[in-house]
Structures are given as C-alpha cells and as structure tokens.
Short mmCIF file of C-alpha atoms in Angstrom, two decimals:
data_model
loop_
_atom_site.label_atom_id
_atom_site.label_comp_id
_atom_site.label_asym_id
_atom_site.label_seq_id
_atom_site.Cartn_x
_atom_site.Cartn_y
_atom_site.Cartn_z
CA MET A 53 -51.41 145.24 33.02
CA THR A 54 -52.67 144.97 36.38
CA ASN A 55 -54.77 146.83 38.57
CA ALA A 56 -53.10 145.24 41.72
CA LEU A 57 -52.23 147.81 44.49
CA PRO A 58 -48.13 147.87 44.67
CA VAL A 59 -47.16 147.16 48.54
CA LEU A 60 -44.20 146.54 50.94
CA LEU A 61 -45.20 144.66 54.18
CA ASP A 62 -43.12 144.95 57.09
CA VAL A 63 -43.53 142.01 59.44
CA ASP A 64 -42.13 139.88 62.77
CA THR A 65 -43.46 136.23 61.19
CA GLY A 66 -45.16 135.19 64.10
CA GLY A 67 -48.02 133.22 63.65
CA ASP A 68 -50.61 136.01 62.85
CA ASP A 69 -48.01 137.60 60.51
CA ALA A 70 -47.86 134.27 58.89
CA LEU A 71 -51.55 134.44 58.23
CA ALA A 72 -51.34 137.99 57.15
CA LEU A 73 -48.63 136.89 54.40
CA LEU A 74 -50.80 134.13 53.07
CA LEU A 75 -53.77 136.76 52.51
CA ALA A 76 -51.27 139.30 50.75
CA THR A 77 -49.41 136.68 48.42
CA ALA A 78 -52.43 134.70 47.51
CA SER A 79 -54.93 138.27 47.11
CA PRO A 80 -55.03 139.57 43.13
CA ALA A 81 -55.72 143.06 45.02
CA LEU A 82 -51.84 143.08 45.71
CA ASP A 83 -48.89 142.82 44.34
CA VAL A 84 -46.27 142.58 46.96
CA ARG A 85 -42.95 143.99 46.14
CA GLY A 86 -41.65 143.34 49.13
CA ILE A 87 -40.83 142.12 52.62
CA THR A 88 -38.82 143.24 55.27
CA CYS A 89 -38.47 141.54 58.75
CA VAL A 90 -37.71 143.04 62.49
CA ALA A 91 -37.27 141.36 65.82
CA GLY A 92 -40.71 141.09 67.84
CA ASN A 93 -43.14 137.63 67.97
CA CYS A 94 -39.31 136.31 67.80
CA ALA A 95 -35.11 137.22 67.40
CA LEU A 96 -35.17 138.87 64.15
CA GLU A 97 -32.92 135.24 62.42
CA GLN A 98 -36.06 133.12 63.10
CA VAL A 99 -38.32 136.07 61.57
CA VAL A 100 -36.40 135.98 58.64
CA SER A 101 -36.38 131.85 58.52
CA ASN A 102 -39.72 132.09 59.61
CA THR A 103 -40.76 134.45 56.43
CA LEU A 104 -38.71 132.15 53.95
CA THR A 105 -40.25 129.05 54.90
CA LEU A 106 -43.51 129.93 54.33
CA LEU A 107 -43.47 131.71 51.19
CA ASP A 108 -41.60 128.02 50.07
CA ALA A 109 -43.91 126.13 51.25
CA ILE A 110 -46.82 127.97 49.38
CA GLY A 111 -44.81 128.47 46.40
CA ALA A 112 -44.61 131.96 46.08
CA PRO A 113 -43.20 133.86 43.64
CA PRO A 114 -39.66 135.18 43.83
CA VAL A 115 -40.01 138.04 46.30
CA PRO A 116 -37.37 139.90 48.39
CA VAL A 117 -37.15 139.41 52.07
CA ALA A 118 -34.59 141.96 53.99
CA ALA A 119 -33.44 141.58 57.44
CA GLY A 120 -33.82 145.04 59.39
CA MET A 121 -33.61 145.76 62.96
CA ASP A 122 -33.08 142.79 65.78
CA ARG A 123 -34.14 145.51 68.41
CA PRO A 124 -35.88 148.84 69.44
CA ILE A 125 -34.44 152.09 69.16
CA LEU A 126 -33.93 152.48 72.96
CA GLU A 127 -34.97 149.20 75.17
CA PRO A 128 -33.35 145.58 75.16
CA GLY A 129 -36.71 144.18 73.77
CA LEU A 130 -39.97 142.34 74.94
CA PRO A 131 -39.33 138.32 75.81
CA ALA A 132 -40.84 136.33 72.44
CA PRO A 133 -44.51 135.68 73.57
CA PRO A 134 -44.92 131.83 74.11
CA LEU A 135 -48.20 131.52 71.82
CA HIS A 136 -46.63 131.80 68.57
CA GLY A 137 -44.72 128.15 69.39
CA ARG A 138 -41.51 127.45 69.60
CA ASP A 139 -40.36 128.52 66.52
CA GLY A 140 -42.70 131.04 66.25
CA MET A 141 -45.14 130.04 63.83
CA GLY A 142 -47.19 127.27 65.38
CA ASP A 143 -44.98 124.52 65.36
CA LEU A 144 -46.16 122.97 62.04
CA GLY A 145 -43.04 121.70 60.99
CA LEU A 146 -42.02 122.87 57.59
CA PRO A 147 -39.12 122.22 55.80
CA ALA A 148 -36.57 124.54 55.83
CA PRO A 149 -36.31 127.27 53.55
CA ARG A 150 -34.36 126.83 50.24
CA ARG A 151 -34.93 130.50 49.09
CA SER A 152 -32.40 133.54 50.53
CA GLU A 153 -33.25 136.91 51.87
CA ALA A 154 -31.85 139.99 49.68
CA GLY A 155 -28.59 140.86 50.75
CA VAL A 156 -29.00 144.15 52.05
CA HIS A 157 -30.73 145.89 55.13
CA ALA A 158 -34.45 146.23 55.29
CA VAL A 159 -34.13 150.38 55.78
CA GLU A 160 -31.74 150.54 52.48
CA PHE A 161 -34.39 148.00 50.64
CA LEU A 162 -37.00 149.72 51.84
CA ARG A 163 -35.54 153.07 50.69
CA ARG A 164 -34.74 151.84 47.29
CA THR A 165 -37.25 150.13 46.65
CA LEU A 166 -39.66 153.59 47.49
CA ALA A 167 -37.26 155.34 45.89
CA ASP A 168 -37.64 153.75 42.52
CA SER A 169 -41.31 153.29 42.09
CA ALA A 170 -43.25 155.68 39.98
CA GLY A 171 -45.06 156.56 42.25
CA PRO A 172 -46.28 156.48 45.74
CA MET A 173 -46.84 152.89 47.71
CA THR A 174 -48.57 151.79 50.38
CA LEU A 175 -46.71 150.25 53.72
CA ILE A 176 -48.45 147.34 55.30
CA CYS A 177 -46.63 147.45 58.70
CA LEU A 178 -47.44 144.61 61.46
CA ALA A 179 -44.44 144.27 64.19
CA PRO A 180 -42.66 146.84 65.60
CA LEU A 181 -42.17 150.10 63.61
CA THR A 182 -38.51 149.78 64.37
CA ASN A 183 -37.67 149.38 60.41
CA ILE A 184 -40.48 151.96 59.33
CA ALA A 185 -38.98 154.64 62.13
CA MET A 186 -34.98 154.19 61.22
CA LEU A 187 -36.00 155.10 57.84
CA LEU A 188 -38.05 157.59 57.97
CA ARG A 189 -35.35 159.14 60.50
CA LEU A 190 -32.40 158.16 57.76
CA TYR A 191 -34.19 159.37 54.74
CA PRO A 192 -36.82 161.96 55.67
CA ARG A 193 -37.69 162.95 51.64
CA ILE A 194 -38.32 159.34 51.02
CA GLU A 195 -42.05 160.28 52.35
CA ASP A 196 -42.65 161.66 49.33
CA LYS A 197 -42.82 157.87 47.73
CA ILE A 198 -45.60 156.53 50.33
CA GLU A 199 -48.89 156.77 49.96
CA ARG A 200 -50.38 155.71 53.22
CA LEU A 201 -49.55 153.33 55.99
CA TYR A 202 -51.29 150.70 57.59
CA VAL A 203 -49.89 149.64 61.03
CA MET A 204 -51.67 146.79 63.03
CA GLY A 205 -51.00 148.22 66.69
CA GLY A 206 -51.93 150.07 69.40
CA THR A 207 -55.65 150.02 71.08
CA PHE A 208 -59.08 152.50 70.69
CA ALA A 209 -60.98 151.23 73.82
CA ALA A 210 -59.92 147.86 74.21
CA PRO A 211 -57.77 147.24 76.79
CA GLY A 212 -53.64 145.98 76.17
CA ASN A 213 -52.97 142.63 75.49
CA THR A 214 -49.29 142.98 76.98
CA THR A 215 -49.93 145.32 79.57
CA PRO A 216 -53.10 146.60 80.68
CA ALA A 217 -52.74 150.13 78.84
CA ALA A 218 -50.50 149.27 75.51
CA GLU A 219 -50.36 146.78 72.73
CA PHE A 220 -47.37 144.55 71.85
CA ASN A 221 -46.24 145.87 68.63
CA VAL A 222 -46.32 149.47 70.37
CA ARG A 223 -44.97 148.14 73.35
CA TYR A 224 -42.13 146.81 71.97
CA ASP A 225 -41.00 149.67 70.65
CA PRO A 226 -42.76 152.57 71.84
CA GLU A 227 -40.36 155.19 70.21
CA ALA A 228 -40.54 153.95 66.83
CA ALA A 229 -44.27 153.87 67.17
CA ALA A 230 -44.31 157.50 67.86
CA ILE A 231 -42.02 158.88 65.39
CA VAL A 232 -44.15 156.85 62.69
CA LEU A 233 -47.34 158.00 64.22
CA HIS A 234 -46.40 161.51 64.59
CA SER A 235 -44.90 161.83 61.00
CA GLY A 236 -47.60 163.37 59.30
CA LEU A 237 -48.18 160.68 56.81
CA PRO A 238 -51.48 159.34 56.05
CA VAL A 239 -51.78 156.33 58.69
CA THR A 240 -54.71 154.00 58.78
CA LEU A 241 -54.08 152.17 62.79
CA TYR A 242 -55.81 148.58 63.05
CA PRO A 243 -55.91 148.29 66.99
CA LEU A 244 -56.66 145.23 68.75
CA ASP A 245 -60.38 146.64 68.89
CA PRO A 246 -61.01 144.58 65.32
CA PHE A 247 -58.37 142.40 65.71
CA VAL A 248 -60.07 140.75 68.05
CA GLN A 249 -63.21 140.73 65.91
CA VAL A 250 -62.33 138.18 62.96
CA ARG A 251 -62.51 134.96 63.65
CA PHE A 252 -62.38 130.80 62.27
CA THR A 253 -63.78 128.48 64.72
CA VAL A 254 -61.70 124.96 65.50
CA GLU A 255 -63.81 123.27 63.01
CA GLU A 256 -63.16 125.83 60.38
CA ALA A 257 -59.56 125.73 61.10
CA ARG A 258 -59.92 121.51 60.98
CA LYS A 259 -61.64 121.85 57.02
CA LEU A 260 -58.89 124.21 56.32
CA THR A 261 -56.20 121.76 57.12
CA GLN A 262 -58.05 119.40 54.67
CA ALA A 263 -58.13 122.26 51.81
CA LYS A 264 -56.20 121.68 48.66
CA GLY A 265 -54.04 124.60 48.71
CA ALA A 266 -51.51 124.80 50.96
CA GLY A 267 -51.82 127.75 51.81
CA ALA A 268 -55.42 127.09 53.86
CA ARG A 269 -53.70 123.76 54.89
CA ILE A 270 -51.03 126.12 56.70
CA ALA A 271 -53.73 128.81 57.91
CA GLY A 272 -55.82 125.80 59.50
CA GLY A 273 -52.03 124.18 61.23
CA ILE A 274 -51.31 127.78 62.80
CA ALA A 275 -55.52 128.58 64.13
CA LEU A 276 -55.69 125.11 65.25
CA HIS A 277 -52.35 126.13 66.96
CA TYR A 278 -53.68 129.23 68.78
CA CYS A 279 -57.30 127.18 69.71
CA ARG A 280 -54.71 124.88 71.56
CA PHE A 281 -52.83 127.47 73.38
CA PHE A 282 -55.87 129.15 74.56
CA GLY A 283 -57.99 126.70 75.07
CA MET A 284 -60.80 128.08 72.95
CA GLU A 285 -63.41 127.26 70.38
CA PHE A 286 -61.67 129.49 67.97
CA SER A 287 -58.59 131.56 66.61
CA LEU A 288 -58.57 135.10 65.74
CA ILE A 289 -57.15 135.81 61.66
CA GLY A 290 -54.72 138.65 63.70
CA ASP A 291 -53.04 140.77 61.32
CA ALA A 292 -54.62 139.34 58.74
CA GLY A 293 -57.41 141.68 59.49
CA THR A 294 -55.26 144.70 58.07
CA VAL A 295 -54.29 143.31 55.34
CA ALA A 296 -58.23 142.42 54.42
CA THR A 297 -58.80 145.96 55.50
CA VAL A 298 -55.84 147.30 52.60
CA ILE A 299 -58.16 144.92 50.07
CA ASP A 300 -61.62 146.11 51.09
CA PRO A 301 -61.68 149.24 52.50
CA ALA A 302 -65.42 149.62 52.49
CA GLY A 303 -65.06 146.65 55.04
CA ALA A 304 -63.84 148.24 57.83
CA ALA A 305 -65.30 151.48 59.73
CA SER A 306 -63.09 154.25 60.59
CA GLU A 307 -62.95 157.48 62.16
CA ARG A 308 -60.62 160.01 62.44
CA ARG A 309 -58.90 160.84 66.01
CA PRO A 310 -56.11 162.50 66.80
CA VAL A 311 -53.50 160.15 68.55
CA HIS A 312 -50.42 160.57 71.48
CA VAL A 313 -47.95 157.37 72.32
CA ALA A 314 -47.41 157.16 76.37
CA LEU A 315 -43.23 157.52 76.29
CA SER A 316 -42.97 157.75 79.75
CA SER A 317 -42.09 155.55 82.35
CA GLY A 318 -44.70 153.07 83.82
CA ALA A 319 -47.79 151.36 83.44
CA THR A 320 -49.00 153.25 80.69
CA ARG A 321 -46.00 153.04 78.42
CA GLY A 322 -46.75 152.20 74.52
CA ALA A 323 -50.37 153.09 75.54
CA THR A 324 -52.25 154.71 72.04
CA VAL A 325 -53.87 157.80 73.78
CA PHE A 326 -56.81 158.68 71.78
CA ASP A 327 -59.14 162.06 72.03
CA ARG A 328 -62.73 160.59 72.22
CA ARG A 329 -64.28 163.49 73.53
CA ILE A 330 -67.13 165.01 71.35
CA LEU A 331 -65.58 168.29 71.77
CA THR A 332 -62.55 169.49 71.94
CA ASP A 333 -62.48 173.33 71.17
CA GLY A 334 -60.63 175.22 73.78
CA PHE A 335 -59.20 171.84 75.86
CA ALA A 336 -55.46 171.78 75.67
CA ARG A 337 -53.41 168.52 75.14
CA GLU A 338 -50.43 167.57 76.77
CA GLY A 339 -47.48 166.19 74.57
CA GLU A 340 -47.28 165.28 70.73
CA TRP A 341 -51.03 164.62 68.66
CA THR A 342 -51.34 163.39 65.30
CA ASP A 343 -54.52 162.80 63.72
CA VAL A 344 -54.98 159.31 62.13
CA ASP A 345 -57.66 157.08 60.87
CA VAL A 346 -58.48 153.98 63.56
CA VAL A 347 -60.64 151.23 62.13
CA SER A 348 -63.08 150.98 65.04
CA LYS A 349 -64.83 147.74 63.88
CA VAL A 350 -65.00 145.32 60.61
CA ASP A 351 -67.89 143.39 59.22
CA ALA A 352 -66.14 140.26 60.58
CA THR A 353 -68.24 137.91 58.09
CA ARG A 354 -67.04 140.28 55.04
CA TYR A 355 -63.42 139.59 56.21
CA ARG A 356 -63.73 135.88 56.85
CA LYS A 357 -64.98 135.36 53.57
CA LEU A 358 -62.10 137.55 52.11
CA MET A 359 -59.97 135.21 53.91
CA ALA A 360 -60.86 131.79 53.04
CA ALA A 361 -61.83 132.82 49.13
CA ALA A 362 -58.20 134.09 49.05
CA LEU A 363 -56.82 131.15 50.17
CA GLY A 364 -59.04 129.07 47.82
CA ALA A 365 -61.09 127.43 50.88
CA THR A 366 -64.46 129.22 51.35
CA GLU A 367 -66.07 125.65 51.51
CA ALA A 368 -64.23 125.40 55.09
CA LEU A 369 -66.49 128.45 56.74
CA ASP A 370 -69.65 127.66 58.83
CA ASP A 371 -71.67 130.30 57.28
#
C-alpha cells in the first residue's frame, strides 16, 4: 500500500510542462493516474506527441494520455511561443513515441477517472484551463470528487509575460480561467511570481545532461535550450515549481486573497486582479471575486534540491 497522492495532470507540453511531468512521474510522493492535453504552448497534436514522447524516453509506466480541447472557448487562440523550440520541447531530437493516446476525449477521461475514484482527487493544472472549464460546465456534480486544484497561471504582484497585465495560460483562455477560478473549488494558484524564483544555472544544466538517468538528461537539455534562447546564465524550472508545491507545500508561502479574472477586451484582458488591500470592509468590488490560495514566494533552494533529488542527480547542483 502506498501513501502517494493520486493526481491528474492537465498539460500543454511545452518544455516547462515537460519539466513538470519529469518531476511528477519521478516523485514517490505522487501517483499519476492520468495526463490530459490541451492546446496552448503547442497545437494539440504536438502537445499529445510531446507528452507521449517524454513518457517513452524516461520509460514511464503505462499512464493514460488523453487529448482534449484544441482551442479556447471563445477565441481562436494565441500563436505558439517561440521560446519552446520548433517541436515545443526544446528540439532535443527524442525518438517518436511508441505508446498511443487513450481513445477518449480528455474531458470524458477526467469525468470517468474522478467518478471511479474512491475519494476526491487532486488536479495539477499547468496549461490553459479549457479542459477543466469544460469538465466543470458539462459535469457540475463531479466537483465533489475534486479535492483541490493546483493551477499554474496568472500574476500576483509580477507583470505579465504575454501582455503587460496577463500571464500566458490565463490570457490564452480567460473565460476558462474565470470558470475554474470562480467555481468555488479549493484552488492553489502558482502565478508568475514564484514561477521565476526557482532556477538551474547553465553549468548545473550541463551537469544534468551528463547524469545517468534519462529524466535528468532531458531536464538538462531543456534547461540548456532556454539558456540559449534567452541568452541567460540560468533557466527556470517553470511549471515544475507547481508540482513541487504539491509534493512539498511547506516550501511555499501563500496568501488567501480574492481574485478576479478580467474578461473585457483591451490591455487588461486575461489579467488576474487580486485585492491586496489591508482593509476591504466597506469598499465595494465590481465583478466576480473568489478567494484562492495564491503562492507568493517559494524556498527556491528547497525546490531545486527536490527536483534534482527526484531526477537522481543531486550531484549536479552547485549548492
């Protein structure tokens, strides 16, 4: 019998999601019951291929991978960010996958898996929230089988990365983000603020590429790709920080704050607006607001070590 936490991951693999998948599948603290894919960092077909390719490359046990929504609820979508490379996963040249996707739509897969679960499950959402929003709209009673949502998205005090006000995952499908964040379900939001705090240096990335384990070598290759793309001496672990927060919540500092997702057109569309005032009694708020637990800071050293240890490459770290 295992004490591992059963989880479902929703991804748009992407190099940063690949790092998150490497950590989630390597950690004994998590029992990955399935992976659902959505358009975002790449077109849906590429997301599915990247996810299957990664699982093959690390020799992961059979885990269902289901393809989901190929566009946002209302808009046509955003162009794939060039930072992830031509294949969306750092152009590492990994062999084509041998395993196949599950023959069921991601939303239906989520419904079945949650309905069949003995107890509520944790969802780790690392992509635009289109799949999750559709699940909640189509099957509202399934909310009772969701323990908590860990969502990588939005900004707390940091600027956006897609527009001055908005982070990519939320801006890609603001309506989906509003549905999920305002659902009333327990949400831990991992925004850009901690996202940029956990890093591997370029030298550590090189050491990872020389490690014994395939997961560490792939992580190092992805990190080196980002170092080259940005011309920086470090690379972020990105979405893997969200997974680290699930594994080791004591390494994260969070605040309970009301959040509003801006849906109007213009410069603020997709912004996550938090009420950070000390005193709010007697002051009105316009629009829909919901309290979430937002991660404002993480212990970067702790999470760096957690990731390296899970990949079997603690010797790659300089500290």
